[in-house]
Short mmCIF file of C-alpha atoms in Angstrom, two decimals:
data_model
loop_
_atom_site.label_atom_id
_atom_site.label_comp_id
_atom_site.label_asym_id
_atom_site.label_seq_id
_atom_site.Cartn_x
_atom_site.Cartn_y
_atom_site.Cartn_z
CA UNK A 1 98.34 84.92 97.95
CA UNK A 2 97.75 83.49 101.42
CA UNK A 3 98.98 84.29 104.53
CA UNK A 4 101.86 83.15 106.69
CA UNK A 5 100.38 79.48 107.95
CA UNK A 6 102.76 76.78 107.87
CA UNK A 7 105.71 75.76 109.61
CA UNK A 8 108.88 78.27 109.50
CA UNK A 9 112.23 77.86 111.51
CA UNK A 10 113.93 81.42 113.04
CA UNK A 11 117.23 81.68 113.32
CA UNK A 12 117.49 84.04 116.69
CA UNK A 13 120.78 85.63 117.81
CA UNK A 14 122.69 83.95 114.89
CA UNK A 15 122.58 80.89 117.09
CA UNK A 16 119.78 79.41 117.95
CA UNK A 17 116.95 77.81 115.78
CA UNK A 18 113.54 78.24 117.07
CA UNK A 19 110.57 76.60 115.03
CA UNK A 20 107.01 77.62 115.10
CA UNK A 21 104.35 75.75 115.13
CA UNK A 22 102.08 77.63 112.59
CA UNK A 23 99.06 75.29 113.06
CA UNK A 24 98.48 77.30 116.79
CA UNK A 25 100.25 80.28 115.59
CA UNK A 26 98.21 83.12 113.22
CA UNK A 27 100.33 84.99 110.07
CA UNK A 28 100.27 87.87 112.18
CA UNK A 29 101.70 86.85 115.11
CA UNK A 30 104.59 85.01 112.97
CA UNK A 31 105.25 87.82 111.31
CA UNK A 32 105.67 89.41 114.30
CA UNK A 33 108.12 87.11 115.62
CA UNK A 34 110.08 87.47 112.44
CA UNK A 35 110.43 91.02 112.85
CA UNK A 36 110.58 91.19 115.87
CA UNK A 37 114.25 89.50 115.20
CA UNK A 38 115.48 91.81 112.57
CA UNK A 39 116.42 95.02 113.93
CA UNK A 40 116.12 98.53 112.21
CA UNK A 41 118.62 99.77 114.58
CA UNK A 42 121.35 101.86 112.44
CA UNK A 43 118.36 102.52 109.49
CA UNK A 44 116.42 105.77 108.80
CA UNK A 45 112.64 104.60 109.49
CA UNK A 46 109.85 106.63 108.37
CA UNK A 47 106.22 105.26 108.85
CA UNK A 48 102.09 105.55 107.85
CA UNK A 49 103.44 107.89 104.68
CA UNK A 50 100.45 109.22 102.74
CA UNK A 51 100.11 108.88 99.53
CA UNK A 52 97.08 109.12 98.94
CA UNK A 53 93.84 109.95 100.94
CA UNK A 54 91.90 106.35 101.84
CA UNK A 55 93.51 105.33 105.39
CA UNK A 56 95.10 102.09 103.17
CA UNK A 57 96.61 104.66 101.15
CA UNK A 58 100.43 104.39 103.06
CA UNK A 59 103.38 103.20 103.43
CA UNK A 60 106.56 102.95 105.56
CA UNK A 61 110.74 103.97 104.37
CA UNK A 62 113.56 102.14 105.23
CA UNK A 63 116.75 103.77 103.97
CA UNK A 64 120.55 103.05 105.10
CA UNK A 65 122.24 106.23 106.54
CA UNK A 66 124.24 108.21 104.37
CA UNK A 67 123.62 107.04 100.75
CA UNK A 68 123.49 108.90 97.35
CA UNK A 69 121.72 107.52 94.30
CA UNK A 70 120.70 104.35 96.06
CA UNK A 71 118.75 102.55 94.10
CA UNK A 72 115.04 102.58 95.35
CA UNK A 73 112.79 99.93 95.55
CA UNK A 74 108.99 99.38 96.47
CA UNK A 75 107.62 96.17 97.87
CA UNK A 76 103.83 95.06 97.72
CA UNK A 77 102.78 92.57 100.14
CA UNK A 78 100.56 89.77 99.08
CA UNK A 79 97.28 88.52 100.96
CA UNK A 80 95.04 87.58 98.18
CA UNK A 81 93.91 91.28 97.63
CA UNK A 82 92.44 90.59 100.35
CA UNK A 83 94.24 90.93 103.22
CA UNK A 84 98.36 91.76 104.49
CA UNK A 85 99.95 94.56 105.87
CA UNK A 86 103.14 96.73 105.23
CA UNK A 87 103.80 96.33 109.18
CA UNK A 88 103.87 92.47 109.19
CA UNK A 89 106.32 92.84 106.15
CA UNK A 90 108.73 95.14 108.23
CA UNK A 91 111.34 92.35 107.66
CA UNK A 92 111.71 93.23 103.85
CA UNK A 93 112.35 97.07 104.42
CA UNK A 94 114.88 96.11 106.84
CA UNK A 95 116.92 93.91 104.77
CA UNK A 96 116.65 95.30 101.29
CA UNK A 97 117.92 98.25 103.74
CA UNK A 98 120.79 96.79 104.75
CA UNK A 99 121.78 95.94 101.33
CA UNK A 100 121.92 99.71 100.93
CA UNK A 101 118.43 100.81 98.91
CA UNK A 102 115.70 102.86 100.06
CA UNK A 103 112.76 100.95 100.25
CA UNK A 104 108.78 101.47 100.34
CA UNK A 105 106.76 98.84 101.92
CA UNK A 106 102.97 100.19 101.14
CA UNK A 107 99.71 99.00 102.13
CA UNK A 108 96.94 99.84 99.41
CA UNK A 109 92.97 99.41 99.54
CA UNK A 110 91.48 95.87 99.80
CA UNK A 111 89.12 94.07 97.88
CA UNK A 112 86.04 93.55 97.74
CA UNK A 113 85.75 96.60 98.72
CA UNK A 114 88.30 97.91 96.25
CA UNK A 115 88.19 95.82 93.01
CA UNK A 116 91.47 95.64 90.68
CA UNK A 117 92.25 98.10 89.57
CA UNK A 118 92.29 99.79 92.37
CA UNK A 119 94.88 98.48 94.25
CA UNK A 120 97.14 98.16 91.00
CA UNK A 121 96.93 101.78 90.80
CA UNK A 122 97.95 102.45 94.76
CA UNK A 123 100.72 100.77 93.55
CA UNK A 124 101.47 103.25 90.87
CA UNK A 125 100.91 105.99 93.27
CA UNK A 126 102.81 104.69 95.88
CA UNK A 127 105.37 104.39 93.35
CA UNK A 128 105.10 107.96 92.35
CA UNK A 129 105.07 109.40 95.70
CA UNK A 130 108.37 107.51 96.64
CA UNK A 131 109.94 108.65 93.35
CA UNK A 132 109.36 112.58 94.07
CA UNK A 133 110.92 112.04 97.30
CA UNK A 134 113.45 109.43 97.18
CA UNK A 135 116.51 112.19 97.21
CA UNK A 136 115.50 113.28 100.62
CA UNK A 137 116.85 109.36 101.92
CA UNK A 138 119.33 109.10 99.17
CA UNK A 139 117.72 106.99 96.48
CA UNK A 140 117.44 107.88 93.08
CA UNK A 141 114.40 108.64 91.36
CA UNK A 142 115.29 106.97 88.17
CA UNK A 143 116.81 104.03 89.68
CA UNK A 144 113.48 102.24 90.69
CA UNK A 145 112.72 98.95 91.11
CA UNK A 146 109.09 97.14 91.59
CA UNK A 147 108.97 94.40 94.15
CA UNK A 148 105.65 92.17 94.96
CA UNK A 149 105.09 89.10 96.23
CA UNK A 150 102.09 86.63 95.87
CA UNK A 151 99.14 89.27 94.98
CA UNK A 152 101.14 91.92 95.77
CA UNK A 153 103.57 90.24 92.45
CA UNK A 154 100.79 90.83 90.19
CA UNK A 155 100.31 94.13 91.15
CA UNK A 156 104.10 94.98 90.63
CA UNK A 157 104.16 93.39 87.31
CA UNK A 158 100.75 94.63 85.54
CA UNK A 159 101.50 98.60 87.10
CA UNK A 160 104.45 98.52 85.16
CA UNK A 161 103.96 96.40 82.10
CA UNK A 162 100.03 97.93 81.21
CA UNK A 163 100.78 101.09 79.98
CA UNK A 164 97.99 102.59 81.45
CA UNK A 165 98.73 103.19 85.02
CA UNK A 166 101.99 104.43 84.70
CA UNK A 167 100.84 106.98 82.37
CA UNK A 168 98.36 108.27 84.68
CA UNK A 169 100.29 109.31 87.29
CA UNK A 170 103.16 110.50 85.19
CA UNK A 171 105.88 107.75 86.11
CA UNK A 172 108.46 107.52 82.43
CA UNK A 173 108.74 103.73 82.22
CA UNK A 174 111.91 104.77 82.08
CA UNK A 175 112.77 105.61 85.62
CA UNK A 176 112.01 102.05 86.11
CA UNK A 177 115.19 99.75 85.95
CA UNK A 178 113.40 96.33 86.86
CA UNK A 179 110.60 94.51 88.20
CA UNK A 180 110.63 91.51 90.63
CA UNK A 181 107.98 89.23 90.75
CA UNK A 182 108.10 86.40 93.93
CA UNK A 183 105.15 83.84 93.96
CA UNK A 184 102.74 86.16 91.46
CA UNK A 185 99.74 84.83 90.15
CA UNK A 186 100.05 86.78 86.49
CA UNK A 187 98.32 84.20 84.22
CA UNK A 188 95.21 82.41 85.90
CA UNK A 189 91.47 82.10 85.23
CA UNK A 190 90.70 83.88 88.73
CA UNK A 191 86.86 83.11 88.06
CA UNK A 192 87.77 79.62 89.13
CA UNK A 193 89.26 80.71 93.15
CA UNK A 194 87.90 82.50 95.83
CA UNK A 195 89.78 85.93 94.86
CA UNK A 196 87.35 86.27 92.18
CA UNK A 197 86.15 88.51 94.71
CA UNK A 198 89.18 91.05 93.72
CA UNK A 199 88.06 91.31 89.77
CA UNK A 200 84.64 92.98 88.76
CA UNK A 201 82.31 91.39 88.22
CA UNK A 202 81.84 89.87 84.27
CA UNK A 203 85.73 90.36 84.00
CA UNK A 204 87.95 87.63 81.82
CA UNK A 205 91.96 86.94 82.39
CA UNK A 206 92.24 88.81 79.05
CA UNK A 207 90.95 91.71 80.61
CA UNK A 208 92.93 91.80 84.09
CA UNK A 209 95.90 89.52 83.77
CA UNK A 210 99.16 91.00 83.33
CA UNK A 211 100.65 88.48 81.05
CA UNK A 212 98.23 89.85 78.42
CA UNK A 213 99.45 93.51 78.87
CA UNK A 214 103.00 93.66 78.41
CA UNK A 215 103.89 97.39 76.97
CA UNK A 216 106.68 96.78 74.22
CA UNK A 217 109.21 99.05 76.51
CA UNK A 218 108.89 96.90 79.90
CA UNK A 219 112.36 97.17 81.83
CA UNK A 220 113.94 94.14 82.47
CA UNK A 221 112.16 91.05 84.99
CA UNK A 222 113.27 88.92 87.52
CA UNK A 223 110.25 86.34 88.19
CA UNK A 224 111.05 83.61 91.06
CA UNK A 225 109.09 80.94 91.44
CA UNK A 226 109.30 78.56 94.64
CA UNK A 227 109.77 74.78 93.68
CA UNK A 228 107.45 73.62 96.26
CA UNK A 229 104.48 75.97 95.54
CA UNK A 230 101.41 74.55 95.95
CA UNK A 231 99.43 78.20 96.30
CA UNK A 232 100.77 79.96 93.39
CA UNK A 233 101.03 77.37 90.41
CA UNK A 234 104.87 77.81 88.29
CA UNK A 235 102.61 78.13 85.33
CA UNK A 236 101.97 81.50 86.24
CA UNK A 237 105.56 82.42 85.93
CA UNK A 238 106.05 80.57 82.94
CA UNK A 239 102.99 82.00 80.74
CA UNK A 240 104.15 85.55 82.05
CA UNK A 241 108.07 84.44 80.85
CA UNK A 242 106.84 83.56 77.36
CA UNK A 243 104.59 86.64 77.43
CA UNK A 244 107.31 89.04 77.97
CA UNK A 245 109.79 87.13 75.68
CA UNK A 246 107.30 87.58 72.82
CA UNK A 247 107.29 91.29 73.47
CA UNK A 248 111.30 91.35 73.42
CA UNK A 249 111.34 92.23 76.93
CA UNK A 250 114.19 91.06 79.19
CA UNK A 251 113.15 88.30 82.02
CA UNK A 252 114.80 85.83 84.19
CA UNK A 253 112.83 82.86 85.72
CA UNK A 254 114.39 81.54 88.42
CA UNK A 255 112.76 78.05 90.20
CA UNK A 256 114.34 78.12 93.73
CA UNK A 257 114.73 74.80 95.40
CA UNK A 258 113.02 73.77 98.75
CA UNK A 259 111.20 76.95 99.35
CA UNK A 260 106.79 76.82 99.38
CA UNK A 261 104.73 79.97 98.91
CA UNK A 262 105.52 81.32 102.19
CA UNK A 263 108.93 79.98 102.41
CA UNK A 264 110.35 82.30 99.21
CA UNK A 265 109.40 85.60 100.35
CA UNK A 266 110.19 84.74 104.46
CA UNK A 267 113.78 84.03 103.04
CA UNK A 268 114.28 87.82 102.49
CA UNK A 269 114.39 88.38 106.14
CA UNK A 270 118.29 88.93 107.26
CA UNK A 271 118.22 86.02 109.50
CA UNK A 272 116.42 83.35 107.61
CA UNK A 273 118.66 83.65 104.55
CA UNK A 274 119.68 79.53 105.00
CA UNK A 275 115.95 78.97 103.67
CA UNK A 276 116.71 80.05 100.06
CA UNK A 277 118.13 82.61 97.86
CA UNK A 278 115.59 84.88 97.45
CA UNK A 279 117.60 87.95 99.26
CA UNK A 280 120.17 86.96 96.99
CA UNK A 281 118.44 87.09 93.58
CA UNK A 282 116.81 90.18 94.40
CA UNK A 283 120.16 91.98 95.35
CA UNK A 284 121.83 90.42 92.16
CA UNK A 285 119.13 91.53 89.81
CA UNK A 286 119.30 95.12 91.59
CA UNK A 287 122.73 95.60 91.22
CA UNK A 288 122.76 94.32 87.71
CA UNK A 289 119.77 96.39 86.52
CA UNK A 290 120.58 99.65 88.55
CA UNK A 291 122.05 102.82 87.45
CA UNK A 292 125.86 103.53 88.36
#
């Protein structure tokens, strides 16, 4: 749920390692830096996409040139509901990209402001308004895949298993092939940590968390879990397994060594791949789940 803050190495030019010092650098400006070394050069790039009216409402494309029926894919960022942006998680779009999907990287409304559910459904009409027009980059509209990581996990996986918020905006469950969680906090007593500020007020876990609203038809999951978490506990993961287990769903948990909270979704970016396997588990479960 937080921020980028700690110490991450950059692997510039294929050659040379440069590590920040995140103690006198912000997440911003890191984010930045990572980006900033990941080029969309070769990529269609389409940005600030409305879809919906509130000036959080957007989000940005990234789609490889020249693909039919790609499977397509939309990321959440995390922040604590708080905070984040789709631009400082450029890095994603770019390399799920180059792995040949079309991907959405969306922004959506902030609480406290904007108390869940409100930014749980911006996810489902983000996910919508990438669906109706995913043929025009060459994705598929019923080859989708959810993506989120810290908060932005627990959006991904309650829009899709609470049967609610699909149904509003008309998404069939099943146009959706899988959903990835990275770092999600799906199974805590929120009433306990500062985002309490994203949940009304007088709400319970039973009432908000999505490992108590699994819909018996939930597509497969992919839930990865960094070993040296010390933001987002593993129990979350592991209450969420069990909870989708008991509904018969398909899920993988995956525990991937050495990487923190920030660590496991940094490792996405094309050139930090030597941090962990995240890139790779979320192109394996894609290309297992995805329609041929």
């Amino acid at each position: 749920m937080s921020r980028f803050s700690r110490r991450l190495p950059l692997l510039l030019g294929g050659a040379t390692l440069l590590t920040l010092g995140l103690s006198a650098c912000s997440g911003e400006r890191l984010q930045a830096a990572v980006n900033a070394t990941n080029s969309t050069r070769g990529l269609t790039v389409v940005r600030d996409q409305a879809y919906g009216p509130d000036p959080r409402q957007r989000l940005d494309v990234y789609a490889p040139q020249g693909v039919r029926g790609a499977p397509t894919l939309l990321f959440i960022h995390g922040g604590s509901w708080q905070g984040g942006d789709k631009a400082g998680h450029a890095f994603v779009g770019q390399s799920l990209a180059r792995a040949g999907y079309v991907v959405g990287v969306m922004n959506y409304r902030l609480a406290p402001q904007h108390r869940y559910p409100s930014y749980v459904q911006d996810g489902a009409l983000a996910l919508k308004w990438l669906r109706e027009r995913a043929t025009q980059w060459g994705g598929a509209p019923n080859n989708l895949f959810v993506a989120g990581h810290s908060a932005g996990g627990f959006n991904a996986v309650e829009l899709v298993d609470n049967a609610r918020w699909l149904s509003e905006v008309g998404v069939p469950v099943s146009a959706v092939r899988g959903v990835i969680g990275i770092a999600g906090p799906y199974s805590y007593d929120f009433r306990e940590f500062p985002s309490r500020v994203a949940f009304p007020e007088g709400a319970t876990p039973d009432d908000v968390m999505p490992d108590r609203h699994v819909r018996p038809d939930a597509p497969p999951h992919l839930l990865l879990v960094a070993a040296n978490d010390t933001t987002v506990y593993p129990q979350n993961a592991i209450n969420m397994e069990a909870a989708l287990k008991k509904a018969g769903i398909s899920v993988e948990r995956k525990v991937l060594p050495r990487l923190n909270h920030i660590t496991i979704i940094g490792a996405v970016a094309s050139n930090l791949t030597f941090l962990g396997p995240t890139r790779a588990e979320i192109i394996r479960f894609v290309e297992d789940q995805r329609l041929r």
